[in-house]
Coordinates of C-alpha atoms and ligand atoms in Angstrom, one line a residue:
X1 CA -14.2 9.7 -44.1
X2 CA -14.5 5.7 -43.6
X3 CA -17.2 4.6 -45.2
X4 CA -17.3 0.7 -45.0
X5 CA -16.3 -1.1 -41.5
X6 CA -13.3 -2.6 -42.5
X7 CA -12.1 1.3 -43.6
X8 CA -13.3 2.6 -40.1
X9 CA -11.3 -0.3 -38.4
X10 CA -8.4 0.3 -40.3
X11 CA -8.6 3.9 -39.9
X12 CA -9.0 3.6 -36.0
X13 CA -6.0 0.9 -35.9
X14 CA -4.1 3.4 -37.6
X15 CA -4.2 6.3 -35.1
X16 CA -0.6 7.5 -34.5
X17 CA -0.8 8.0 -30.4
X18 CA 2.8 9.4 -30.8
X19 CA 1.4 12.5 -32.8
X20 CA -0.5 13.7 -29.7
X21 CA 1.7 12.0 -26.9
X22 CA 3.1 15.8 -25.8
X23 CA -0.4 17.3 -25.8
X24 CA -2.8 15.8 -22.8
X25 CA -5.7 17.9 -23.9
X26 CA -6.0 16.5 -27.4
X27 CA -4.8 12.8 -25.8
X28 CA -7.6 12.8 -23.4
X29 CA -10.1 14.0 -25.9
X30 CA -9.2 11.1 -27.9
X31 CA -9.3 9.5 -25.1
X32 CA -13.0 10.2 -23.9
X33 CA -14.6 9.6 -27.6
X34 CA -12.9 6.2 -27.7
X35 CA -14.6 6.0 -24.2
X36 CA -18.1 7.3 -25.7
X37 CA -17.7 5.0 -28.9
X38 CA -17.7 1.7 -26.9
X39 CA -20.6 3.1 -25.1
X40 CA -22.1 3.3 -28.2
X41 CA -20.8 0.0 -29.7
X42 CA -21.6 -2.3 -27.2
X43 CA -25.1 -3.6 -26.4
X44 CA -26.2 -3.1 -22.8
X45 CA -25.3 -6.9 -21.7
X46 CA -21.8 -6.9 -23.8
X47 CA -21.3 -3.5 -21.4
X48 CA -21.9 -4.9 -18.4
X49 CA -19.9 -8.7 -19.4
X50 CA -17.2 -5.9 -19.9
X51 CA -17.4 -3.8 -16.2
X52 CA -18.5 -6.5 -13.9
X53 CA -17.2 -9.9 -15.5
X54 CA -13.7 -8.6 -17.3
X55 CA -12.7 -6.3 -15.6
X56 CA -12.8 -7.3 -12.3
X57 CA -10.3 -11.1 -13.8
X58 CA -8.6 -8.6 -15.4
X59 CA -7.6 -7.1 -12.1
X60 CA -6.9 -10.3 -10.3
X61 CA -5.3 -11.5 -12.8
X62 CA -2.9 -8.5 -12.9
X63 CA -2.2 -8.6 -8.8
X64 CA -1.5 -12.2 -9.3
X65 CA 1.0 -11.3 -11.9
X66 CA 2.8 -8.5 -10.0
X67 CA 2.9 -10.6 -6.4
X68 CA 4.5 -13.6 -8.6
X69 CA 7.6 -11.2 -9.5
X70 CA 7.1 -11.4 -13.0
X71 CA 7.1 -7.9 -14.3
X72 CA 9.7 -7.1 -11.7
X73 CA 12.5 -10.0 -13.8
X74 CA 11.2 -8.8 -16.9
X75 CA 11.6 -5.1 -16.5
X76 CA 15.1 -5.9 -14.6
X77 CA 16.0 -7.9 -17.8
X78 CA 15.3 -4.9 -19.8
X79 CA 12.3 -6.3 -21.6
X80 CA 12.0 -7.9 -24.9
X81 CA 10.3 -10.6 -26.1
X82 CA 9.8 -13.9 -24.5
X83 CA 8.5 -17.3 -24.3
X84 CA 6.2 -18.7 -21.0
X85 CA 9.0 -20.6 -19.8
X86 CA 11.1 -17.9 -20.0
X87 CA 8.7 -15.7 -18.2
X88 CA 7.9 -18.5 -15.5
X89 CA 11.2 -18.3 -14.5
X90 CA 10.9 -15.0 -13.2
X91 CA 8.6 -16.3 -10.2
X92 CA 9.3 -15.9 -7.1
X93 CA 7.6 -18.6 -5.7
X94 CA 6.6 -22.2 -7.7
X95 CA 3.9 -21.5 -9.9
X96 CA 2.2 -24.2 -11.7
X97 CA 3.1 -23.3 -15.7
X98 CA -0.5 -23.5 -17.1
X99 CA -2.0 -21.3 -14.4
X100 CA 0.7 -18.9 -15.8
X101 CA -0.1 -19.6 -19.3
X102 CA -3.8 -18.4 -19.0
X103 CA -3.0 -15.1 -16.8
X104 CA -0.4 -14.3 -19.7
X105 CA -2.9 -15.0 -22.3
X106 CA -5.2 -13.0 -20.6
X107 CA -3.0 -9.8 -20.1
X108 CA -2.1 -10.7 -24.1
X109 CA -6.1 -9.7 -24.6
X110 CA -6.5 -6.8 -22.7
X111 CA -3.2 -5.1 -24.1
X112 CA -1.0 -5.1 -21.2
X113 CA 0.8 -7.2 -23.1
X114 CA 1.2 -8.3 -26.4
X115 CA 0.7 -11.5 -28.1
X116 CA 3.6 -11.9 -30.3
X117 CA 2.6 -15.6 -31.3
X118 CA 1.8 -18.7 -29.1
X119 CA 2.8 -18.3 -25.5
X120 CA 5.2 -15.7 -26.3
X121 CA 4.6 -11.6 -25.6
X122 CA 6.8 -8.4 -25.7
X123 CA 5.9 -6.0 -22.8
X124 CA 4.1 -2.8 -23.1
X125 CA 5.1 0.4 -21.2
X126 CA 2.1 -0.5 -19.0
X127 CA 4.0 -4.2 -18.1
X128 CA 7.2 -2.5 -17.7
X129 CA 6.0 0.5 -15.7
X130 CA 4.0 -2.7 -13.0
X131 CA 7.5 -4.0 -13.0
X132 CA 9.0 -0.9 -11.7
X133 CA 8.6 0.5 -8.4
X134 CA 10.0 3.8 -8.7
X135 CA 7.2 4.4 -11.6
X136 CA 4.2 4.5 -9.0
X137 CA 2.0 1.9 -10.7
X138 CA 2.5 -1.0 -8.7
X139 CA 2.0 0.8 -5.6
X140 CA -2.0 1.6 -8.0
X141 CA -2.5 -1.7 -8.3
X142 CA -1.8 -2.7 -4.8
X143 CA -3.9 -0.2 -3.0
X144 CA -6.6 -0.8 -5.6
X145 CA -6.5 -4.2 -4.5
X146 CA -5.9 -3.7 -0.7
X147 CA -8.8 -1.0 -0.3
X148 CA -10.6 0.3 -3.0
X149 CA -11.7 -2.9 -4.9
X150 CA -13.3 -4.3 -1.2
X151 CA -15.2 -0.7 -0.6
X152 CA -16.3 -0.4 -3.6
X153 CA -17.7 -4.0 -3.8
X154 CA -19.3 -2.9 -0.1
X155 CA -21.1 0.1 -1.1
X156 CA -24.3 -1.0 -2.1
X157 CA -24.7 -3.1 1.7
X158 CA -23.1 -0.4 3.5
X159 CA -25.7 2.3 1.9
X160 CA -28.2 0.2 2.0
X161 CA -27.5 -0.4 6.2
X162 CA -27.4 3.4 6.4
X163 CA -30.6 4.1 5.4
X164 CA -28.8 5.5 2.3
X165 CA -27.8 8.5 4.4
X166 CA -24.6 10.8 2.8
X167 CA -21.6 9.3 4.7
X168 CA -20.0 12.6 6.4
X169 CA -18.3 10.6 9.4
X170 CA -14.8 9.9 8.4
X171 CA -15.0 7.3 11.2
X172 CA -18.2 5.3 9.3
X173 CA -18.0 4.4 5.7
X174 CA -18.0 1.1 3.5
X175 CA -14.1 0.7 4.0
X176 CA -14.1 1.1 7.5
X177 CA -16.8 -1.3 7.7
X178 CA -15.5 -3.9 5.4
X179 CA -11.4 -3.9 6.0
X180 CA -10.7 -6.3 8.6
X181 CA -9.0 -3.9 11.1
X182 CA -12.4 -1.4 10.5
X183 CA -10.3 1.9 10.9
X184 CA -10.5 5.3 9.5
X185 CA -8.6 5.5 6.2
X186 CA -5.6 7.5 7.3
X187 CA -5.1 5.8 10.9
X188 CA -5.2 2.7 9.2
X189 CA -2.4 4.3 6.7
X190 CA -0.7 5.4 9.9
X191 CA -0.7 2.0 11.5
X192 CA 0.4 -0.7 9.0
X193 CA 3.8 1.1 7.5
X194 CA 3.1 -1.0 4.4
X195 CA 0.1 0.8 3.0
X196 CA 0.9 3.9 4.6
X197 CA 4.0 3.8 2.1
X198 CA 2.0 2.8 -0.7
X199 CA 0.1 6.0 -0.3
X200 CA 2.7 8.2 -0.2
X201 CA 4.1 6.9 -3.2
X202 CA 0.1 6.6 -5.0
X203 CA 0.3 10.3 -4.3
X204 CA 3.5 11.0 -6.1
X205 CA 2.3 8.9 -8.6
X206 CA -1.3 11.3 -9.0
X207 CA 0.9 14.1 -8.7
X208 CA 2.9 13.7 -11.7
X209 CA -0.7 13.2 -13.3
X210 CA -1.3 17.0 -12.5
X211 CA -0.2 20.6 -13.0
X212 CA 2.5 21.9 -10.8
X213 CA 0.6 24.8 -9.4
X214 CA 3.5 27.2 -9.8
X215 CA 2.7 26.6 -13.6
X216 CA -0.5 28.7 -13.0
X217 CA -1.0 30.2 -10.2
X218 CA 1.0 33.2 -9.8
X219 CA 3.7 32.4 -7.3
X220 CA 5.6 35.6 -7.1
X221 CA 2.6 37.7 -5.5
X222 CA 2.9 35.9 -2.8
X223 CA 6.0 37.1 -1.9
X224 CA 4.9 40.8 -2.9
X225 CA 4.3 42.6 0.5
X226 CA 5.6 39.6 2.7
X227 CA 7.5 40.6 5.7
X228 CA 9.6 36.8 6.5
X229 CA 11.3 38.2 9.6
X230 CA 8.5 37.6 11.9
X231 CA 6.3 34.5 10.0
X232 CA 7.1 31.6 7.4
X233 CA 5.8 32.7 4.0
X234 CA 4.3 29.0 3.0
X235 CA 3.0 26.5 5.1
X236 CA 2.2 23.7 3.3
X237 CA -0.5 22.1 5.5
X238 CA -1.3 17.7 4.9
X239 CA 1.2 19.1 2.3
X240 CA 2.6 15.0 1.8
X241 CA 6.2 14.3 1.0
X242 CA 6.4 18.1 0.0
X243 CA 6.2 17.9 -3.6
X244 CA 4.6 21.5 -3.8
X245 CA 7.1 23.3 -1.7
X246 CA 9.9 21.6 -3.3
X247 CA 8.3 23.3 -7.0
X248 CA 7.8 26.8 -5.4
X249 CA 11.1 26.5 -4.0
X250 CA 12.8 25.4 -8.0
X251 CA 10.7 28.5 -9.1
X252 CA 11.8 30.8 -6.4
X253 CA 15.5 29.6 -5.0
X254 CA 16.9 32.7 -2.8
X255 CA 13.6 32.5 -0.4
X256 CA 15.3 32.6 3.3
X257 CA 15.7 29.2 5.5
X258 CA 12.8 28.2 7.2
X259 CA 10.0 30.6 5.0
X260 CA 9.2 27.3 3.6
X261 CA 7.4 24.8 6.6
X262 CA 5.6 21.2 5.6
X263 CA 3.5 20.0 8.2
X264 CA 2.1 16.2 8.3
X265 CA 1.4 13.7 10.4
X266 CA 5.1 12.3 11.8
X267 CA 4.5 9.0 9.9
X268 CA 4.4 10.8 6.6
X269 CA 6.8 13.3 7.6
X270 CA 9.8 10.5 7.7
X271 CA 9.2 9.3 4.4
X272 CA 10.2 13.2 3.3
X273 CA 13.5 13.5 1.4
X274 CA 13.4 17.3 1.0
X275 CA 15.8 20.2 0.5
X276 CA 17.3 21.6 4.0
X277 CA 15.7 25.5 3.7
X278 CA 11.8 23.2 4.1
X279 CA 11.3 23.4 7.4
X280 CA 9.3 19.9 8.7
X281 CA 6.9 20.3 11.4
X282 CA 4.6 17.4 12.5
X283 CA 1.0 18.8 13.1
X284 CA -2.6 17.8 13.1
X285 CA -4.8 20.2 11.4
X286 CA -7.6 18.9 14.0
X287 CA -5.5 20.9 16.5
X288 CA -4.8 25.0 16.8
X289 CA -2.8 26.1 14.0
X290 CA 0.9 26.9 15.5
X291 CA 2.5 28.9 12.9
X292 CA 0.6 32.6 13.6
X293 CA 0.7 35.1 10.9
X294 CA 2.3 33.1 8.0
X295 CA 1.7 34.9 4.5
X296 CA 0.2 31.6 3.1
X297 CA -1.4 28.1 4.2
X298 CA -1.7 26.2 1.4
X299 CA -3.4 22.9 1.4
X300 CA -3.3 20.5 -2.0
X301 CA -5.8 17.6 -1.8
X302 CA -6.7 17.9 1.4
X303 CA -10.4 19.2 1.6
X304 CA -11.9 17.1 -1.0
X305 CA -10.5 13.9 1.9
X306 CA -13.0 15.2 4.6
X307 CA -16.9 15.9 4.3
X308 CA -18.1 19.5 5.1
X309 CA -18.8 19.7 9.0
X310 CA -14.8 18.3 9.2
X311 CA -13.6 20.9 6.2
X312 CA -15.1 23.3 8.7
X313 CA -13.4 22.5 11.7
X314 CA -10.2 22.9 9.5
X315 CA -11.3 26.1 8.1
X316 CA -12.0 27.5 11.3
X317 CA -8.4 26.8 13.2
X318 CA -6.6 28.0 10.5
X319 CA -8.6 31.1 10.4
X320 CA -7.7 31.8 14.1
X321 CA -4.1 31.7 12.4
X322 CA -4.2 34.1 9.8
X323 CA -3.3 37.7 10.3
X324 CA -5.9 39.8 8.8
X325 CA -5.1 41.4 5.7
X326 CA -1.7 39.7 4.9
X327 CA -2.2 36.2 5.1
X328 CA -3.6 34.1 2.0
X329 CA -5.2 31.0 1.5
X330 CA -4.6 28.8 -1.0
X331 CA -6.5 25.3 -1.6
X332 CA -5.7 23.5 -4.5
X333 CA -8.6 20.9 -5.4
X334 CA -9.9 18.8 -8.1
X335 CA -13.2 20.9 -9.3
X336 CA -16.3 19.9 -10.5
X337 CA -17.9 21.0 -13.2
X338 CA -21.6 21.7 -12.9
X339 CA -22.4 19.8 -15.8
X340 CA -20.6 17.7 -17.7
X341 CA -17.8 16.1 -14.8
X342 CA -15.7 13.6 -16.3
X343 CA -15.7 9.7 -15.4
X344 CA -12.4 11.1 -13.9
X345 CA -13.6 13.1 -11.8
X346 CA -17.1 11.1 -10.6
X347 CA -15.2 7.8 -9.9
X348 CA -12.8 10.0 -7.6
X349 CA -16.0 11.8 -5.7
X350 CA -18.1 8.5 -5.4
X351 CA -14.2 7.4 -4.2
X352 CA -13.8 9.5 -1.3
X353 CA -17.6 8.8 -0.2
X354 CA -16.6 5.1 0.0
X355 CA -13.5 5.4 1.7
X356 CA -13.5 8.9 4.0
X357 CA -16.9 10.1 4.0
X358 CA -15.5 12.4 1.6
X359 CA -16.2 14.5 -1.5
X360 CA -14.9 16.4 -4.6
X361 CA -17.1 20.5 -4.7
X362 CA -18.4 22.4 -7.3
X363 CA -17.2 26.2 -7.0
X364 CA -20.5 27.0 -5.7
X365 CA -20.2 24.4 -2.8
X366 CA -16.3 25.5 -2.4
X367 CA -17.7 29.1 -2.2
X368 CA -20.6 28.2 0.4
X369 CA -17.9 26.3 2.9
X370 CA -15.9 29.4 2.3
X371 CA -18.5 31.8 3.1
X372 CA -19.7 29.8 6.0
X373 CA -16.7 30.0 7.6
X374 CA -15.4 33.2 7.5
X375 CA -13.2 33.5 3.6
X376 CA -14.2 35.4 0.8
X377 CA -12.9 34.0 -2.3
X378 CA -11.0 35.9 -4.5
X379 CA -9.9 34.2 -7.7
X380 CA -10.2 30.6 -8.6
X381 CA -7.3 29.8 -10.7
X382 CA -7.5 26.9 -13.3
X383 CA -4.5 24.7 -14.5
X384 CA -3.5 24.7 -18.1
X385 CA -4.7 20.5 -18.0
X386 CA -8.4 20.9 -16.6
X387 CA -7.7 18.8 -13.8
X388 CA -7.1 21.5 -11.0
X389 CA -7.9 24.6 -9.5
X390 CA -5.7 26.7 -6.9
X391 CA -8.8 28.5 -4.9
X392 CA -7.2 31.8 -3.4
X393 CA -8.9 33.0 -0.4
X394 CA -8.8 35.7 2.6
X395 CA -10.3 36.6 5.5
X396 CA -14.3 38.0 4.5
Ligands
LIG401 C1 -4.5 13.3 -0.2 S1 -3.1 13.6 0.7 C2 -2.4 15.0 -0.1 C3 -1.0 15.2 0.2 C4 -0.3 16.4 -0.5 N1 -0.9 17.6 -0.1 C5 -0.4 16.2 -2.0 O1 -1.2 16.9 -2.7 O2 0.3 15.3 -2.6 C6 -3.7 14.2 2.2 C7 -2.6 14.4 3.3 O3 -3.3 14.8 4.5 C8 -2.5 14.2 5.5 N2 -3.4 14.2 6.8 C9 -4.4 13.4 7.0 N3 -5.0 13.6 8.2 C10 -4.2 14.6 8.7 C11 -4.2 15.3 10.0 N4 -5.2 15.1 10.9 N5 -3.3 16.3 10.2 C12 -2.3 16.5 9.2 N6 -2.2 15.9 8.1 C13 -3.2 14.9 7.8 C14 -2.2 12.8 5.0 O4 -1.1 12.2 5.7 C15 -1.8 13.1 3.6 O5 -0.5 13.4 3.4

């Protein structure tokens, strides 16, 4: 036990992440007591210097970064060390050297990179993950800066304006009111290619954040009992690029050609590399349901993107679909827990207010929208991280 400051400083320096890089649980506790420890540490002005007057450079200073190219030559280079000069010429455009000398120096203090001595640093795997594409991050940053920083920033007007009234109208919120073409979030993603891309790919990114449901939900009892000759046995419905189906086909290779359907909007569909026995099929969920009779609809991520009078509409056309008695439903959400949610998992339901009119449930809400709409719930299974839940549902 530390018993004089300079021992607890030196002992908290010392913490080995690598012992505890393989085990999320124990990584995220750590995690949340370093969290709760600041909280603790700072006084209430140092906190709020920190959220509203740090971070917020912090985040310019990083999309300044990223749009000069610099992570981009320096992760093509392979990293390593290196000077300003040798990082200036990495831009893609003329920058003047001393405005890049004090963004460096800031990223140097906030640890996405490290100061190895005056003007020179040696990336972190955060600075060579932003100069990487294929790792997701950028396209976090981007969006952060293209629509969740300005919503966020709205809020407080937009509930104000509203009489403070629970957005549940995907078509009035704080980002359609503040971004300058005022659309809905996902016909704004469907009309500018650029951030409908960089959702897609903010999606895989989030994905590889979470459990593969075939990890913990029991995949195999869905194909107990199913009769493929006359329906698909998974229709993965706003089911993305097809990540899921692409898992429960790995886990379960000799299903038939076709038992395997993604539906999306066409838009999204495109952008879906996927193995030839998925079938694609463009298809608004607002519309009837075409695919009668399947043994499951599964939907990942989808619910907690609509408030409850649209969950219901959804609810109801795909129970018009289902075939009593055989066919499943499976929605696999983030949860809340009663007490005790996680800045996780507030930031992403006070999230999909701002942007969609949205929200992240509780299992009692989950169960009431159920109930009121027809499902019984049967089980809800929980994944091995504590991020997500598959709920399984039928027909009441
Ligand atoms: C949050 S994403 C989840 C994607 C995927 N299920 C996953 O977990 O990665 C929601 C998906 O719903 C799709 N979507 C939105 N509105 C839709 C609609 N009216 N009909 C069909 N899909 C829709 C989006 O294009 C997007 O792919």
């Amino acid at each position: 036990m530390a018993t004089t400051t300079e021992e607890l400083i030196a002992a908290l320096d010392a913490l080995d992440v690598a012992s505890f890089a393989d085990d999320s649980f124990k990584r995220k506790s750590v995690r949340a007591a370093a969290d709760r420890l600041l909280a603790r540490v700072e006084n209430p002005f140092e906190r709020i210097w920190r959220l509203m007057w740090q971070f917020p450079m912090a985040t310019g200073t990083l999309q300044t970064v990223l749009n000069l190219g610099i992570f981009e030559g320096w992760n093509q280079a392979r990293g390593g060390p290196k000077t300003l000069e040798e990082l200036h010429e990495y831009a893609n455009t003329s920058v003047e050297i001393d405005v890049l000398r004090r963004l460096l120096r800031l990223l140097g203090s906030f640890h996405i990179l490290e100061e190895v001595t005056e003007d020179t640093y040696k990336p972190t795997p955060l600075s060579m993950a932003l100069g990487d594409r294929g790792s997701h991050v950028p396209d976090a940053l981007d969006a952060g800066t293209n629509s969740l920083i300005p919503s966020a920033t709205n809020l407080p007007a937009y509930l104000a304006k509203t009489g403070y009234r629970e957005p549940i109208d995907p078509n009035s919120n704080s980002y359609v009111d503040v971004l300058p073409e005022h659309q809905p979030f996902f016909t704004r993603l469907q009309s500018n290619p650029v951030f409908g891309n960089q959702f897609v790919s903010l999606m895989t990114g989030w994905s590889d954040l979470k459990a593969s449901w075939v990890d913990y939900f029991p995949t195999g009892s869905l194909l107990e009992g199913a009769d493929l000759t006359s329906a698909p046995l998974l229709v993965d419905v706003g089911g993305g690029s097809g990540l899921d189906l692409t898992r429960f086909l790995k886990a379960h290779p000799a299903v038939p050609t076709e038992s395997l359907v993604l539906q999306d909007t066409p838009d999204v569909l495109e952008l879906a590399k996927l193995d030839s026995k998925i079938k694609l099929m463009p298809h608004n969920f607002f519309e009837p349901q075409p695919i009668i009779g399947a043994r499951t609809y599964f939907f990942h991520a989808v619910f907690h993107d609509w408030s409850d009078p649209e969950a219901a509409k959804i609810l109801t056309l795909i129970k018009e679909a289902m075939k009593p008695g055989y066919s499943k439903l499976l929605i696999t959400e983030m949860i809340l827990p009663p007490t005790g949610a996680s800045d996780y998992q507030t930031a992403m339901d006070v999230f999909m207010m701002t942007i969609l009119s949205a929200k992240e449930r509780t299992e009692k809400v989950f169960t009431q929208l159920l109930e009121s709409t027809g499902f019984r719930v049967v089980k809800f299974w929980k994944d091995l991280k504590g991020i997500e839940t598959v709920v399984e549902a039928e027909l009441a």
